[in-house]
Structures are given as C-alpha cells and as structure tokens.
Short mmCIF file of C-alpha atoms in Angstrom, two decimals:
data_model
loop_
_atom_site.label_atom_id
_atom_site.label_comp_id
_atom_site.label_asym_id
_atom_site.label_seq_id
_atom_site.Cartn_x
_atom_site.Cartn_y
_atom_site.Cartn_z
CA MET A 1 -12.96 -25.29 4.75
CA MET A 2 -12.44 -23.75 1.51
CA TYR A 3 -15.61 -25.05 0.29
CA LEU A 4 -17.77 -23.68 3.15
CA ALA A 5 -16.13 -20.37 3.25
CA ILE A 6 -16.56 -19.64 -0.49
CA ARG A 7 -20.01 -21.24 -0.57
CA GLU A 8 -21.17 -18.67 2.02
CA MET A 9 -19.64 -15.72 0.24
CA ARG A 10 -21.26 -16.72 -2.83
CA PHE A 11 -24.57 -17.27 -1.09
CA ALA A 12 -24.54 -13.76 0.60
CA LYS A 13 -23.12 -11.56 -2.25
CA ALA A 14 -24.50 -8.23 -0.75
CA ARG A 15 -23.22 -8.56 2.66
CA TYR A 16 -19.67 -9.62 1.72
CA SER A 17 -19.62 -7.19 -1.12
CA LEU A 18 -20.42 -4.39 1.43
CA ILE A 19 -17.52 -5.77 3.63
CA ALA A 20 -15.01 -5.58 0.83
CA THR A 21 -15.91 -1.99 -0.59
CA ILE A 22 -15.00 -0.90 3.05
CA MET A 23 -12.06 -2.66 3.12
CA VAL A 24 -10.89 -1.37 -0.25
CA LEU A 25 -11.37 2.10 0.88
CA VAL A 26 -9.76 1.68 4.01
CA ALA A 27 -6.63 0.02 2.11
CA PHE A 28 -6.58 2.72 -0.31
CA LEU A 29 -6.49 5.41 2.46
CA VAL A 30 -3.78 3.47 4.38
CA MET A 31 -1.48 3.31 1.16
CA PHE A 32 -2.30 6.84 0.25
CA VAL A 33 -1.25 8.07 3.55
CA THR A 34 1.78 5.57 3.65
CA GLY A 35 2.90 7.20 0.24
CA LEU A 36 2.39 10.51 1.47
CA ALA A 37 4.56 9.84 4.34
CA GLN A 38 7.13 8.58 2.35
CA GLY A 39 7.32 11.05 -0.25
CA LEU A 40 7.08 14.08 2.49
CA ALA A 41 10.08 12.28 4.21
CA TYR A 42 12.01 12.05 1.06
CA ASP A 43 11.28 15.62 0.07
CA ASN A 44 12.10 16.89 3.33
CA ALA A 45 15.57 15.63 3.31
CA ALA A 46 16.33 14.39 -0.42
CA SER A 47 19.52 16.45 -0.76
CA VAL A 48 21.12 14.84 2.41
CA LYS A 49 19.49 11.26 1.63
CA ASN A 50 20.98 11.37 -1.67
CA MET A 51 24.31 12.01 -0.44
CA ASN A 52 26.99 9.37 -0.42
CA ALA A 53 28.08 10.39 3.29
CA THR A 54 27.76 7.78 6.32
CA HIS A 55 28.55 10.68 8.94
CA PHE A 56 28.51 14.23 9.41
CA VAL A 57 31.00 16.19 11.60
CA MET A 58 28.93 19.16 13.09
CA GLU A 59 29.53 21.87 15.82
CA GLN A 60 28.76 20.42 19.40
CA ASP A 61 25.94 22.44 20.26
CA ALA A 62 24.33 22.69 17.08
CA ASN A 63 21.65 20.03 18.02
CA HIS A 64 22.32 17.97 14.85
CA ARG A 65 21.30 20.83 12.69
CA PHE A 66 23.11 21.99 9.81
CA THR A 67 22.09 25.65 9.80
CA ARG A 68 23.30 25.92 13.64
CA SER A 69 26.69 24.53 13.05
CA LYS A 70 29.93 26.01 12.19
CA ILE A 71 33.15 24.05 10.90
CA ASP A 72 36.42 25.93 10.13
CA LYS A 73 39.14 24.99 7.80
CA ASN A 74 41.23 23.59 10.28
CA GLN A 75 38.68 21.04 11.09
CA ILE A 76 38.16 19.94 7.80
CA GLU A 77 41.62 19.50 7.24
CA GLN A 78 42.04 17.29 10.48
CA ALA A 79 39.10 15.14 9.22
CA GLY A 80 40.69 14.55 5.86
CA LEU A 81 44.06 13.35 7.64
CA VAL A 82 41.85 10.62 9.59
CA VAL A 83 39.53 9.24 6.89
CA GLY A 84 41.43 10.39 4.18
CA GLN A 85 41.01 13.62 2.01
CA GLU A 86 39.06 12.06 -0.50
CA ASN A 87 36.38 10.92 2.03
CA ALA A 88 35.85 14.20 3.60
CA GLU A 89 33.97 17.04 2.17
CA PRO A 90 32.93 20.52 3.38
CA LEU A 91 29.20 21.38 3.18
CA GLY A 92 27.68 24.54 3.55
CA VAL A 93 23.94 24.90 4.18
CA LYS A 94 22.00 28.06 4.21
CA MET A 95 18.04 28.80 3.79
CA THR A 96 17.38 31.92 2.08
CA THR A 97 14.91 33.62 -0.45
CA VAL A 98 15.71 34.46 -4.10
CA MET A 99 13.83 36.31 -7.05
CA GLN A 100 14.32 36.25 -10.50
CA ALA A 101 16.09 39.44 -11.63
CA GLY A 102 13.58 41.84 -12.63
CA GLY A 103 10.80 39.70 -10.98
CA THR A 104 8.73 39.81 -8.08
CA GLU A 105 8.03 36.35 -6.92
CA LYS A 106 10.02 35.28 -4.17
CA ILE A 107 11.24 31.79 -3.89
CA ASP A 108 12.25 29.82 -0.52
CA VAL A 109 15.52 27.86 -1.40
CA THR A 110 18.43 26.26 0.37
CA ILE A 111 21.87 27.02 -0.38
CA LEU A 112 24.33 23.94 -0.61
CA ALA A 113 27.81 24.60 -0.79
CA VAL A 114 29.91 21.77 -2.14
CA ASN A 115 33.33 20.99 -3.81
CA PRO A 116 32.86 21.04 -7.54
CA ASP A 117 35.01 17.97 -7.92
CA GLY A 118 33.88 16.10 -4.87
CA TRP A 119 31.33 13.32 -4.48
CA LEU A 120 28.64 15.56 -3.12
CA VAL A 121 27.81 17.16 -6.33
CA PRO A 122 24.55 15.55 -7.89
CA GLN A 123 24.27 14.44 -11.48
CA THR A 124 23.09 17.29 -13.83
CA VAL A 125 20.25 16.19 -15.81
CA GLU A 126 20.08 19.36 -18.08
CA GLY A 127 22.67 21.95 -18.57
CA SER A 128 26.46 22.18 -17.61
CA PRO A 129 27.48 19.88 -15.04
CA MET A 130 29.32 21.59 -11.88
CA THR A 131 32.97 20.78 -12.84
CA GLU A 132 32.41 23.27 -16.08
CA LEU A 133 30.74 26.19 -13.92
CA THR A 134 32.67 29.37 -13.19
CA ALA A 135 31.93 31.79 -10.30
CA GLY A 136 28.57 33.23 -10.30
CA HIS A 137 26.97 30.12 -11.97
CA VAL A 138 24.90 27.47 -10.19
CA LEU A 139 22.98 24.22 -10.37
CA VAL A 140 19.21 24.31 -9.21
CA ASP A 141 16.89 21.71 -8.61
CA ARG A 142 14.29 21.04 -11.29
CA LYS A 143 11.20 22.13 -9.22
CA LEU A 144 12.46 25.75 -9.76
CA SER A 145 11.21 25.44 -13.45
CA ASP A 146 7.71 25.60 -12.08
CA SER A 147 8.42 29.11 -11.15
CA GLY A 148 9.61 30.13 -14.66
CA VAL A 149 13.36 29.54 -13.99
CA LYS A 150 15.23 28.41 -16.96
CA ILE A 151 18.94 27.82 -17.85
CA GLY A 152 20.34 31.55 -18.15
CA THR A 153 17.98 32.80 -15.60
CA GLU A 154 19.76 35.19 -13.12
CA LEU A 155 18.87 34.66 -9.49
CA VAL A 156 19.23 37.23 -6.71
CA ASP A 157 19.59 36.57 -3.09
CA GLN A 158 16.97 38.71 -1.38
CA ALA A 159 19.29 38.93 1.92
CA SER A 160 22.72 39.67 0.34
CA GLY A 161 21.88 40.95 -3.13
CA THR A 162 24.25 38.32 -4.50
CA LYS A 163 23.36 37.15 -7.97
CA TRP A 164 23.81 33.75 -9.63
CA THR A 165 23.21 32.70 -13.27
CA VAL A 166 21.55 29.29 -13.61
CA SER A 167 23.75 26.82 -15.45
CA GLY A 168 21.81 23.57 -14.98
CA PHE A 169 19.41 21.56 -13.42
CA VAL A 170 19.56 18.49 -11.20
CA LYS A 171 16.76 16.39 -10.08
CA ASN A 172 15.25 15.27 -6.60
CA GLU A 173 17.38 17.78 -4.65
CA SER A 174 15.55 19.57 -1.83
CA PHE A 175 16.19 20.50 1.67
CA SER A 176 13.17 20.98 4.32
CA HIS A 177 10.61 21.01 1.26
CA THR A 178 12.49 23.81 -0.37
CA PRO A 179 14.50 23.21 -3.64
CA ALA A 180 18.25 23.37 -3.61
CA VAL A 181 20.95 25.63 -5.02
CA PHE A 182 24.33 24.26 -5.47
CA LEU A 183 27.13 26.82 -5.04
CA ASN A 184 30.77 26.44 -5.63
CA LYS A 185 33.36 27.39 -2.95
CA GLN A 186 33.93 30.81 -4.25
CA ASP A 187 30.45 31.74 -4.57
CA TRP A 188 29.78 30.24 -0.75
CA GLN A 189 32.67 32.47 0.43
CA ASN A 190 31.51 35.65 -1.35
CA LEU A 191 27.83 34.80 0.00
CA GLN A 192 29.14 34.29 3.32
CA MET A 193 31.22 37.67 3.28
CA SER A 194 28.20 39.56 1.83
CA SER A 195 25.99 38.42 4.45
CA SER A 196 28.30 39.22 7.45
CA ARG A 197 28.62 42.67 5.94
CA GLY A 198 32.24 43.35 5.39
CA SER A 199 33.78 40.31 7.38
CA ASN A 200 37.84 40.32 7.18
CA SER A 201 37.73 36.56 7.32
CA SER A 202 39.50 35.10 4.10
CA GLU A 203 38.20 31.57 4.94
CA GLU A 204 34.45 31.69 5.71
CA PRO A 205 32.96 28.50 7.68
CA TYR A 206 31.20 25.78 6.26
CA ASN A 207 28.39 24.37 8.35
CA ALA A 208 29.46 20.40 8.13
CA ILE A 209 32.04 17.90 6.97
CA ALA A 210 30.52 15.03 5.20
CA ILE A 211 32.36 11.60 5.70
CA LYS A 212 32.53 8.46 4.03
CA THR A 213 34.19 6.18 6.48
CA SER A 214 33.57 2.91 8.64
CA ASN A 215 32.33 3.07 12.21
CA GLU A 216 35.80 2.04 13.72
CA LYS A 217 37.37 5.55 12.74
CA VAL A 218 34.43 7.43 14.20
CA ASP A 219 35.92 7.56 17.80
CA GLN A 220 39.39 8.33 16.22
CA LEU A 221 37.41 11.27 14.28
CA GLN A 222 35.72 12.36 17.32
CA SER A 223 39.10 12.46 19.41
CA VAL A 224 40.89 14.70 17.02
CA LEU A 225 38.11 17.14 16.48
CA PRO A 226 37.26 18.81 19.70
CA HIS A 227 33.75 20.72 20.18
CA THR A 228 32.38 18.88 17.39
CA GLU A 229 29.97 15.87 17.18
CA VAL A 230 30.22 13.09 14.60
CA ILE A 231 26.56 11.74 13.94
CA LYS A 232 25.26 9.50 11.46
CA LYS A 233 23.44 10.40 8.36
CA SER A 234 20.13 9.32 9.65
CA GLU A 235 20.65 11.56 12.81
CA ALA A 236 21.28 14.50 10.46
CA VAL A 237 18.08 13.80 8.64
CA SER A 238 15.78 13.49 11.77
CA ALA A 239 17.15 16.98 12.98
CA ILE A 240 15.93 18.73 9.94
CA PRO A 241 13.49 21.07 11.20
CA GLY A 242 9.92 19.60 11.19
CA TYR A 243 11.04 16.20 10.02
CA LYS A 244 10.39 14.04 13.22
CA GLU A 245 6.94 16.08 13.93
CA GLU A 246 5.73 15.63 10.45
CA GLN A 247 6.75 11.83 10.06
CA GLY A 248 5.34 11.25 13.80
CA SER A 249 1.87 13.13 12.76
CA LEU A 250 1.52 10.62 9.53
CA MET A 251 2.62 7.45 11.26
CA MET A 252 0.17 8.04 13.99
CA MET A 253 -2.61 8.38 11.40
CA ILE A 254 -1.26 5.32 9.55
CA VAL A 255 -1.42 3.35 12.96
CA PHE A 256 -4.85 4.58 13.63
CA LEU A 257 -5.96 3.48 10.10
CA PHE A 258 -4.88 0.10 10.80
CA VAL A 259 -6.61 -0.27 14.28
CA ILE A 260 -9.43 1.29 12.62
CA SER A 261 -9.63 -1.03 9.79
CA ALA A 262 -9.25 -4.18 12.47
CA PHE A 263 -12.14 -2.94 14.59
CA VAL A 264 -14.29 -2.40 11.62
CA LEU A 265 -13.63 -5.83 10.21
CA ALA A 266 -14.17 -7.16 13.77
CA VAL A 267 -17.50 -5.77 14.10
CA PHE A 268 -19.03 -6.79 10.72
CA PHE A 269 -17.51 -10.43 11.42
CA TYR A 270 -18.74 -10.38 14.98
CA VAL A 271 -22.30 -9.55 13.76
CA ILE A 272 -22.35 -12.03 11.30
CA THR A 273 -21.16 -14.99 13.58
CA ILE A 274 -23.86 -13.87 16.06
CA GLN A 275 -26.51 -14.12 13.28
CA LYS A 276 -24.93 -17.60 12.34
CA THR A 277 -24.72 -18.82 16.06
CA SER A 278 -27.45 -21.50 15.42
CA GLN A 279 -26.06 -22.65 11.99
CA PHE A 280 -22.62 -23.09 13.59
CA GLY A 281 -24.18 -25.19 16.48
CA ILE A 282 -25.82 -27.57 14.23
CA LEU A 283 -22.52 -27.89 12.08
CA LYS A 284 -20.76 -28.75 15.48
CA ALA A 285 -23.57 -31.07 16.43
CA VAL A 286 -23.05 -33.32 13.00
CA GLY A 287 -19.37 -33.45 13.76
CA ALA A 288 -17.74 -30.20 12.40
CA HIS A 289 -14.57 -29.24 14.38
CA THR A 290 -14.44 -25.69 16.00
CA ALA A 291 -10.97 -25.61 14.51
CA TYR A 292 -12.46 -26.13 10.83
CA LEU A 293 -15.15 -23.34 11.50
CA ALA A 294 -12.46 -20.88 12.72
CA LYS A 295 -10.41 -21.60 9.75
CA SER A 296 -13.25 -20.90 7.51
CA VAL A 297 -14.14 -17.44 9.12
CA ALA A 298 -10.11 -16.72 9.01
CA LEU A 299 -10.03 -17.72 5.25
CA GLN A 300 -12.87 -15.41 4.36
CA VAL A 301 -11.07 -12.57 6.07
CA LEU A 302 -7.99 -13.43 4.23
CA VAL A 303 -9.72 -13.64 0.86
CA LEU A 304 -11.33 -10.34 1.49
CA SER A 305 -8.21 -8.62 2.51
CA ILE A 306 -6.12 -9.88 -0.67
CA GLY A 307 -9.18 -8.71 -2.93
CA SER A 308 -9.44 -5.33 -1.27
CA LEU A 309 -5.67 -4.92 -1.63
CA VAL A 310 -5.17 -5.82 -5.07
CA ILE A 311 -8.02 -3.49 -6.06
CA SER A 312 -6.57 -0.66 -3.89
CA ILE A 313 -3.02 -1.06 -5.46
CA LEU A 314 -4.59 -0.93 -9.01
CA PHE A 315 -6.27 2.56 -7.69
CA ILE A 316 -3.09 3.73 -6.22
CA GLN A 317 -1.21 3.30 -9.51
CA LEU A 318 -3.94 5.20 -11.42
CA PHE A 319 -3.54 7.96 -8.74
CA LYS A 320 0.07 8.18 -8.96
CA ALA A 321 -0.46 8.55 -12.76
CA VAL A 322 -2.39 11.62 -12.45
CA ILE A 323 -1.48 13.47 -9.37
CA PRO A 324 0.95 16.47 -10.29
CA SER A 325 4.75 16.24 -9.96
CA SER A 326 4.77 18.80 -7.32
CA MET A 327 3.06 16.44 -4.71
CA PRO A 328 5.55 14.32 -2.79
CA PHE A 329 4.22 11.06 -3.21
CA GLN A 330 6.30 7.76 -2.99
CA LEU A 331 5.23 4.06 -2.37
CA GLY A 332 8.10 1.70 -3.60
CA PHE A 333 7.68 -1.93 -3.65
CA SER A 334 9.09 -2.86 -0.21
CA THR A 335 7.21 -0.27 1.30
CA LEU A 336 3.85 -1.38 -0.52
CA ALA A 337 4.75 -5.05 0.41
CA ILE A 338 5.24 -4.25 4.18
CA THR A 339 1.83 -2.17 4.08
CA SER A 340 0.17 -4.87 2.47
CA LEU A 341 1.17 -7.75 4.85
CA SER A 342 0.55 -5.36 7.73
CA PHE A 343 -2.92 -4.98 6.76
CA MET A 344 -3.73 -8.33 6.34
CA ALA A 345 -2.33 -9.25 9.68
CA MET A 346 -4.44 -6.47 11.44
CA SER A 347 -7.37 -7.94 9.34
CA LEU A 348 -6.64 -11.52 10.93
CA VAL A 349 -6.25 -10.13 14.25
CA GLY A 350 -9.61 -8.32 13.88
CA SER A 351 -11.09 -11.65 13.07
CA LEU A 352 -10.02 -13.30 16.49
CA ILE A 353 -13.19 -11.93 18.40
CA SER A 354 -15.31 -13.99 15.84
CA VAL A 355 -13.16 -16.98 16.27
CA TRP A 356 -13.58 -16.76 19.97
CA LYS A 357 -17.16 -16.61 19.52
CA ILE A 358 -17.36 -19.71 17.46
CA VAL A 359 -15.08 -21.36 20.03
CA LYS A 360 -17.59 -20.50 22.94
CA ILE A 361 -20.66 -21.80 20.87
CA ASP A 362 -22.37 -24.92 22.40
CA ALA A 363 -24.03 -27.34 19.97
CA LEU A 364 -26.98 -28.34 22.02
CA ASP A 365 -27.54 -24.35 23.33
CA ALA A 366 -27.61 -23.41 19.78
CA ILE A 367 -29.85 -26.24 18.54
CA GLY A 368 -32.23 -25.62 21.50
CA ARG A 369 -32.69 -21.77 20.63
CA THR A 370 -33.01 -23.14 16.83
CA ALA A 371 -36.26 -25.36 18.00
CA ALA A 372 -37.39 -22.80 20.34
#
C-alpha cells in the first residue's frame, strides 16, 4: 500500500504538486480565518473573559447586556451575603468617547468601574497599580498608546466633560472592540452624576455584580434578588453587541472553506481515478484487493494533507510575526490542533468518492477497455 501510493506520487510529480499547492492555499486560508475569528472574539470581549467571575447578576429585562442593566447598592449587599462579600464585586460598564486634553482626535473607549482592592482589577504592566490611584486617575489599555496616550496624559470624556489622568497601562483589556479605561468607585459616581445632570442620588447604580460561586448557590442567589438574572460568563460574552453575529459569519466562512477543500480534493482524485480505471482493473485482475487500492488512495490524501498542513503552519507562524499588533489574530495550540485534524478529516471524506469508484471497477471490463 505504502509502496504503491508513494511510487505513484513520485512518478506523477507535476500532478500531485498541483494538488498539494491548492491544499496548502486552502489550509492556510482556513487557519487564517480561524485565527482571525479567535482574535476578533477575544478582542470583542477580552475584559469580560479575563475576569475571574463565574457568573454575573444583571437586571431582569437587560437581555444579558451590561449597558442595559442597573444594579443598586442593596442588591450588591444581598449578593455578598449569599456568596460571601469577597466573592461579589460591583461592575460598571459605559461606552463613551474621550479626547486628549487640548487634542482633537476622538477615541471610542469602554469605561469599566471596579473596586480598586477587588479581584476585577487587571494587572498593571506599566505605571501605578489601581490600589495606589487617587480620584481622577485611571488605568487604560495599552492600545491607547497607539493614539499617543502616555502616562500623565489627561483624557476628557466628551459626553460629561469629566477629566482623568492616565496613571498606568494594562494589557489585552477591551470591550466591544474598544480599549478599556478602569475607574475607581469615586470616579464612577462622579461620572454618573455628571451624565445624569445633577442627580441627587448619593449612590449611583452599577451595571452588574461579578460573582465567584458554585452552581449550587446560583438558585439561592436568584431567589434573594428579585427582578434580576444570574447568568454565566459565557452568556454575558455572547450578549456583547455584535459578538454572535461576527462569530456566526466567520464560523460560516470556516465551514464553507472546509467543504470547499473536501470538494476540490474529491474532484481531483475522482478525475485521477477515472484516468487510472484500466490500471486499477489490471491490478485487480492480478490479485490486488479492493481494500488495498482504496487504502492507497486514502494514504495519498493523508500524505498530501499532512504535508500541506505543515507548510501552512510555517506560513501562519511567519504571518503572525509580521502582522501589526493592532490586528486581532489568535491561533493557540489547541485551536491549531483541532483545525488541522478537521482539515485532514474533511480531506479523507472528500476522497471517499474515489474509493467508491475503485470499489465499482470491474477487472474484466477494465481489461476489455484496455484491449479495445
């Protein structure tokens, strides 16, 4: 089987090189779109995915969206009594536009209000950590440095006119494809009061409660918090505007690429099988089993798939090294392994039509056609 498959591939180098080239291009495209889908998914919800929360408490009619939800101080305290005060953290979320003081460039950001001493605060990669920040000082995602933001830069909220000084940078913190800006409790309340134009409320609402708990306490938490919903982190991520639509479109593209690769491979090997009908007939006549010939074709497909995947992975690694950091692209080992195995499986599926053709070949008919 191995001898026949490899010998034939060495004999018809041009033919199989053409097939291999097409498979390399298709495999590279599959991996590129998969990496882009993973990168966009992470960039769209990085801040939520990075949180250690297992669940979120939101307002009942908010459709699982942070920006539509309101949670008051009493609900935060009740949640703490159920799961422990150390396992319940208030979270404020607000999408807005900021500018550098004295500048004209507008930057879309997402404000995230967290407890400075809590576990929702991301690690600072440059500058002062949040525990050392006073009112009017914020942490921002490093992507803002591409817009000229530095430590000490003053940001102005376009909607409320509130000003903050950048005191530190965090990494990979974004929401709905916008960089995150982390505020403490006092700045969040000042922002809410400025936005509500003179509200008399001394305790402005948050948008959600981040919870670390087991599934057993979810029902208990739900019972003591009427008019709220306790949802999993994955549900909160899926509800981020545009997340499901974006991922759905990209996944459809990936599925079609797999189908196209299987179809292209099936057509190539089917044509080759038809061209070799008489040879297969002769081999059957001299005693070669159908299973032996079918395995030979499957082995050729497997060799071409593995070879094209190895080359495609090398191209992907080179591609990752040259793409700009602003381009969301992620292709971890597990995703790469699953994609590669799926590609090989679809390639083998595409070869089944050739195997079926080999099974149907009649030795006498094939020899008769050759003699004619």
